[in-house]
Amino acid sequence: MMLDRREQAPFSFDDVYAAADSGNLVDLLLKIDDSGIIEIWARDPKQRADTESALADAAEALRGRLVRKTGVGDNVLCMVMALVLEAIQQRFH
């Protein structure tokens, strides 16, 4: 995993928000999918649409409060994990 290898994501915080706003966050996340897991479920149009919606809602909830709420600092991979956890919390709370 990129985080374990201390690699930087090939995108920025702003790129994540822009992708969430345009409905292309899954495409952005595919850039860091070393295992192929995202690619597997991203092929299913319904799962992909549901995921885009959940992640966009999570991004909106964290927008402007990300560092304060999650403590991710300047690591974009940590931001991605925070978005996923926020999406799970929103959908299954």
CSV table of N, CA and C in Angstrom, one decimal:
chain,number,residue,atom,x,y,z
A,1,MET,N,0.8,-1.2,0.0
A,1,MET,CA,0.0,0.0,0.0
A,1,MET,C,0.9,1.2,0.0
A,2,MET,N,0.5,2.2,-0.7
A,2,MET,CA,1.2,3.5,-0.8
A,2,MET,C,1.6,4.1,0.5
A,3,LEU,N,0.6,4.1,1.4
A,3,LEU,CA,0.8,4.7,2.7
A,3,LEU,C,1.9,4.0,3.5
A,4,ASP,N,1.9,2.6,3.4
A,4,ASP,CA,2.9,1.9,4.1
A,4,ASP,C,4.3,2.1,3.6
A,5,ARG,N,4.4,2.4,2.3
A,5,ARG,CA,5.7,2.7,1.7
A,5,ARG,C,6.0,4.2,1.8
A,6,ARG,N,5.2,5.0,2.5
A,6,ARG,CA,5.4,6.4,2.7
A,6,ARG,C,5.5,7.2,1.4
A,7,GLU,N,4.7,6.7,0.4
A,7,GLU,CA,4.7,7.4,-0.9
A,7,GLU,C,3.6,8.5,-0.8
A,8,GLN,N,3.8,9.5,-1.7
A,8,GLN,CA,2.8,10.6,-1.8
A,8,GLN,C,1.8,10.2,-2.8
A,9,ALA,N,0.6,10.7,-2.6
A,9,ALA,CA,-0.5,10.5,-3.6
A,9,ALA,C,-0.2,11.3,-4.9
A,10,PRO,N,-0.6,10.8,-6.0
A,10,PRO,CA,-0.4,11.6,-7.3
A,10,PRO,C,-1.4,12.7,-7.5
A,11,PHE,N,-2.0,13.2,-6.4
A,11,PHE,CA,-3.0,14.2,-6.5
A,11,PHE,C,-3.0,15.0,-5.2
A,12,SER,N,-3.7,16.2,-5.2
A,12,SER,CA,-3.7,17.0,-4.0
A,12,SER,C,-5.0,17.0,-3.3
A,13,PHE,N,-5.1,17.7,-2.2
A,13,PHE,CA,-6.4,17.9,-1.5
A,13,PHE,C,-7.4,18.6,-2.4
A,14,ASP,N,-7.0,19.6,-3.2
A,14,ASP,CA,-7.8,20.3,-4.1
A,14,ASP,C,-8.3,19.4,-5.2
A,15,ASP,N,-7.5,18.5,-5.7
A,15,ASP,CA,-7.9,17.6,-6.7
A,15,ASP,C,-9.0,16.6,-6.2
A,16,VAL,N,-8.9,16.2,-4.9
A,16,VAL,CA,-9.9,15.4,-4.3
A,16,VAL,C,-11.3,16.1,-4.3
A,17,TYR,N,-11.3,17.3,-3.8
A,17,TYR,CA,-12.5,18.1,-3.7
A,17,TYR,C,-13.1,18.4,-5.1
A,18,ALA,N,-12.2,18.7,-6.1
A,18,ALA,CA,-12.7,18.9,-7.5
A,18,ALA,C,-13.3,17.7,-8.1
A,19,ALA,N,-12.6,16.5,-7.8
A,19,ALA,CA,-13.2,15.3,-8.3
A,19,ALA,C,-14.5,14.9,-7.6
A,20,ALA,N,-14.6,15.2,-6.4
A,20,ALA,CA,-15.9,14.9,-5.7
A,20,ALA,C,-17.0,15.8,-6.2
A,21,ASP,N,-16.7,17.1,-6.5
A,21,ASP,CA,-17.6,18.0,-7.1
A,21,ASP,C,-18.1,17.6,-8.5
A,22,SER,N,-17.2,17.0,-9.2
A,22,SER,CA,-17.5,16.7,-10.6
A,22,SER,C,-18.0,15.2,-10.8
A,23,GLY,N,-18.0,14.5,-9.7
A,23,GLY,CA,-18.5,13.1,-9.8
A,23,GLY,C,-17.4,12.2,-10.3
A,24,ASN,N,-16.2,12.5,-10.2
A,24,ASN,CA,-15.1,11.7,-10.7
A,24,ASN,C,-14.1,11.2,-9.7
A,25,LEU,N,-14.6,11.1,-8.4
A,25,LEU,CA,-13.7,10.7,-7.4
A,25,LEU,C,-13.2,9.3,-7.5
A,26,VAL,N,-14.0,8.4,-8.0
A,26,VAL,CA,-13.6,7.0,-8.2
A,26,VAL,C,-12.5,6.9,-9.2
A,27,ASP,N,-12.6,7.7,-10.3
A,27,ASP,CA,-11.4,7.7,-11.2
A,27,ASP,C,-10.1,8.2,-10.6
A,28,LEU,N,-10.2,9.2,-9.7
A,28,LEU,CA,-9.1,9.7,-9.0
A,28,LEU,C,-8.5,8.6,-8.1
A,29,LEU,N,-9.4,7.9,-7.4
A,29,LEU,CA,-8.9,6.9,-6.5
A,29,LEU,C,-8.3,5.7,-7.2
A,30,LEU,N,-8.7,5.5,-8.4
A,30,LEU,CA,-8.1,4.4,-9.2
A,30,LEU,C,-6.6,4.6,-9.4
A,31,LYS,N,-6.2,5.8,-9.3
A,31,LYS,CA,-4.7,6.1,-9.5
A,31,LYS,C,-3.9,5.6,-8.4
A,32,ILE,N,-4.5,5.3,-7.2
A,32,ILE,CA,-3.8,4.7,-6.1
A,32,ILE,C,-4.2,3.3,-5.8
A,33,ASP,N,-4.8,2.6,-6.7
A,33,ASP,CA,-5.3,1.3,-6.5
A,33,ASP,C,-4.3,0.2,-6.8
A,34,ASP,N,-3.3,0.0,-6.0
A,34,ASP,CA,-2.3,-1.0,-6.3
A,34,ASP,C,-2.8,-2.4,-6.3
A,35,SER,N,-3.9,-2.6,-5.5
A,35,SER,CA,-4.4,-4.0,-5.3
A,35,SER,C,-5.4,-4.4,-6.3
A,36,GLY,N,-6.0,-3.4,-7.0
A,36,GLY,CA,-7.1,-3.7,-8.0
A,36,GLY,C,-8.5,-3.8,-7.4
A,37,ILE,N,-8.6,-3.6,-6.1
A,37,ILE,CA,-9.9,-3.8,-5.4
A,37,ILE,C,-10.9,-2.7,-5.9
A,38,ILE,N,-10.5,-1.4,-6.0
A,38,ILE,CA,-11.4,-0.4,-6.4
A,38,ILE,C,-11.8,-0.7,-7.9
A,39,GLU,N,-10.9,-1.1,-8.7
A,39,GLU,CA,-11.2,-1.4,-10.1
A,39,GLU,C,-12.3,-2.5,-10.2
A,40,ILE,N,-12.3,-3.5,-9.3
A,40,ILE,CA,-13.2,-4.6,-9.4
A,40,ILE,C,-14.7,-4.0,-9.2
A,41,TRP,N,-14.9,-3.3,-8.1
A,41,TRP,CA,-16.3,-2.8,-7.9
A,41,TRP,C,-16.6,-1.6,-8.7
A,42,ALA,N,-15.6,-0.9,-9.2
A,42,ALA,CA,-15.9,0.3,-10.0
A,42,ALA,C,-16.4,0.0,-11.4
A,43,ARG,N,-16.3,-1.3,-11.8
A,43,ARG,CA,-16.9,-1.8,-13.1
A,43,ARG,C,-18.4,-1.8,-13.0
A,44,ASP,N,-18.9,-2.0,-11.8
A,44,ASP,CA,-20.4,-2.1,-11.7
A,44,ASP,C,-21.0,-0.7,-11.6
A,45,PRO,N,-21.8,-0.3,-12.6
A,45,PRO,CA,-22.3,1.1,-12.7
A,45,PRO,C,-23.1,1.5,-11.4
A,46,LYS,N,-23.9,0.6,-10.9
A,46,LYS,CA,-24.6,1.0,-9.7
A,46,LYS,C,-23.7,1.2,-8.5
A,47,GLN,N,-22.8,0.3,-8.2
A,47,GLN,CA,-21.9,0.4,-7.1
A,47,GLN,C,-21.0,1.7,-7.3
A,48,ARG,N,-20.6,1.9,-8.5
A,48,ARG,CA,-19.8,3.1,-8.8
A,48,ARG,C,-20.6,4.4,-8.5
A,49,ALA,N,-21.8,4.5,-8.9
A,49,ALA,CA,-22.6,5.7,-8.7
A,49,ALA,C,-22.9,5.8,-7.2
A,50,ASP,N,-23.2,4.7,-6.5
A,50,ASP,CA,-23.5,4.8,-5.1
A,50,ASP,C,-22.2,5.3,-4.3
A,51,THR,N,-21.1,4.8,-4.7
A,51,THR,CA,-19.8,5.2,-4.1
A,51,THR,C,-19.5,6.7,-4.3
A,52,GLU,N,-19.7,7.1,-5.6
A,52,GLU,CA,-19.5,8.5,-5.9
A,52,GLU,C,-20.3,9.4,-5.0
A,53,SER,N,-21.6,9.0,-4.9
A,53,SER,CA,-22.5,9.8,-4.1
A,53,SER,C,-22.1,9.9,-2.6
A,54,ALA,N,-21.7,8.7,-2.1
A,54,ALA,CA,-21.3,8.6,-0.7
A,54,ALA,C,-20.0,9.4,-0.4
A,55,LEU,N,-19.1,9.3,-1.3
A,55,LEU,CA,-17.8,10.0,-1.1
A,55,LEU,C,-18.0,11.5,-1.3
A,56,ALA,N,-18.9,11.9,-2.2
A,56,ALA,CA,-19.1,13.3,-2.4
A,56,ALA,C,-19.8,13.9,-1.2
A,57,ASP,N,-20.7,13.2,-0.6
A,57,ASP,CA,-21.3,13.7,0.7
A,57,ASP,C,-20.3,13.8,1.8
A,58,ALA,N,-19.4,12.8,1.8
A,58,ALA,CA,-18.4,12.8,2.9
A,58,ALA,C,-17.4,14.0,2.6
A,59,ALA,N,-17.1,14.3,1.4
A,59,ALA,CA,-16.2,15.4,1.1
A,59,ALA,C,-16.8,16.7,1.5
A,60,GLU,N,-18.1,16.8,1.2
A,60,GLU,CA,-18.8,18.1,1.6
A,60,GLU,C,-18.8,18.2,3.1
A,61,ALA,N,-19.0,17.1,3.8
A,61,ALA,CA,-19.0,17.2,5.3
A,61,ALA,C,-17.7,17.6,5.9
A,62,LEU,N,-16.6,17.2,5.2
A,62,LEU,CA,-15.3,17.5,5.7
A,62,LEU,C,-14.7,18.8,5.1
A,63,ARG,N,-15.3,19.3,4.1
A,63,ARG,CA,-14.7,20.5,3.4
A,63,ARG,C,-14.6,21.7,4.4
A,64,GLY,N,-13.3,22.2,4.5
A,64,GLY,CA,-13.0,23.3,5.4
A,64,GLY,C,-12.8,22.9,6.8
A,65,ARG,N,-13.0,21.7,7.2
A,65,ARG,CA,-12.8,21.2,8.5
A,65,ARG,C,-12.0,20.0,8.6
A,66,LEU,N,-11.4,19.6,7.5
A,66,LEU,CA,-10.8,18.3,7.4
A,66,LEU,C,-9.7,18.1,8.4
A,67,VAL,N,-8.7,19.1,8.4
A,67,VAL,CA,-7.6,18.9,9.3
A,67,VAL,C,-8.1,19.0,10.8
A,68,ARG,N,-9.0,19.9,11.1
A,68,ARG,CA,-9.4,20.1,12.5
A,68,ARG,C,-10.2,18.9,12.9
A,69,LYS,N,-11.1,18.3,12.0
A,69,LYS,CA,-12.0,17.2,12.4
A,69,LYS,C,-11.2,15.9,12.4
A,70,THR,N,-10.3,15.7,11.5
A,70,THR,CA,-9.7,14.4,11.3
A,70,THR,C,-8.2,14.3,11.7
A,71,GLY,N,-7.6,15.5,11.7
A,71,GLY,CA,-6.1,15.5,12.0
A,71,GLY,C,-5.3,14.9,11.0
A,72,VAL,N,-5.7,14.9,9.7
A,72,VAL,CA,-4.9,14.3,8.6
A,72,VAL,C,-3.6,15.0,8.2
A,73,GLY,N,-3.4,16.2,8.7
A,73,GLY,CA,-2.3,17.0,8.4
A,73,GLY,C,-2.2,17.3,6.9
A,74,ASP,N,-1.1,17.0,6.3
A,74,ASP,CA,-0.9,17.3,4.8
A,74,ASP,C,-0.8,16.1,4.0
A,75,ASN,N,-1.2,14.9,4.5
A,75,ASN,CA,-1.1,13.7,3.8
A,75,ASN,C,-2.4,13.4,3.1
A,76,VAL,N,-2.4,13.4,1.7
A,76,VAL,CA,-3.6,13.2,0.9
A,76,VAL,C,-4.1,11.8,1.1
A,77,LEU,N,-3.3,10.8,1.2
A,77,LEU,CA,-3.7,9.4,1.4
A,77,LEU,C,-4.5,9.3,2.7
A,78,CYS,N,-4.1,10.0,3.8
A,78,CYS,CA,-4.9,10.0,5.0
A,78,CYS,C,-6.2,10.7,4.8
A,79,MET,N,-6.2,11.7,3.9
A,79,MET,CA,-7.5,12.4,3.6
A,79,MET,C,-8.5,11.4,2.9
A,80,VAL,N,-7.9,10.6,2.0
A,80,VAL,CA,-8.8,9.6,1.3
A,80,VAL,C,-9.4,8.6,2.4
A,81,MET,N,-8.5,8.2,3.3
A,81,MET,CA,-9.1,7.3,4.3
A,81,MET,C,-10.1,8.0,5.2
A,82,ALA,N,-9.9,9.2,5.5
A,82,ALA,CA,-10.9,10.0,6.3
A,82,ALA,C,-12.2,10.1,5.5
A,83,LEU,N,-12.1,10.3,4.2
A,83,LEU,CA,-13.3,10.4,3.4
A,83,LEU,C,-14.1,9.1,3.4
A,84,VAL,N,-13.4,8.0,3.3
A,84,VAL,CA,-14.0,6.7,3.3
A,84,VAL,C,-14.7,6.5,4.6
A,85,LEU,N,-14.0,6.7,5.7
A,85,LEU,CA,-14.6,6.5,7.0
A,85,LEU,C,-15.8,7.4,7.3
A,86,GLU,N,-15.7,8.7,6.8
A,86,GLU,CA,-16.8,9.6,6.9
A,86,GLU,C,-18.0,9.1,6.1
A,87,ALA,N,-17.8,8.6,4.9
A,87,ALA,CA,-18.9,8.0,4.1
A,87,ALA,C,-19.5,6.8,4.8
A,88,ILE,N,-18.7,6.0,5.3
A,88,ILE,CA,-19.3,4.8,6.1
A,88,ILE,C,-20.1,5.3,7.2
A,89,GLN,N,-19.6,6.2,8.0
A,89,GLN,CA,-20.3,6.7,9.2
A,89,GLN,C,-21.6,7.3,8.8
A,90,GLN,N,-21.6,8.1,7.7
A,90,GLN,CA,-22.9,8.8,7.3
A,90,GLN,C,-23.9,7.7,6.8
A,91,ARG,N,-23.5,6.7,6.1
A,91,ARG,CA,-24.4,5.7,5.5
A,91,ARG,C,-24.9,4.7,6.5
A,92,PHE,N,-24.1,4.4,7.5
A,92,PHE,CA,-24.4,3.3,8.4
A,92,PHE,C,-24.5,3.7,9.8
A,93,HIS,N,-24.7,5.0,10.1
A,93,HIS,CA,-24.8,5.4,11.5
A,93,HIS,C,-26.2,5.1,12.0
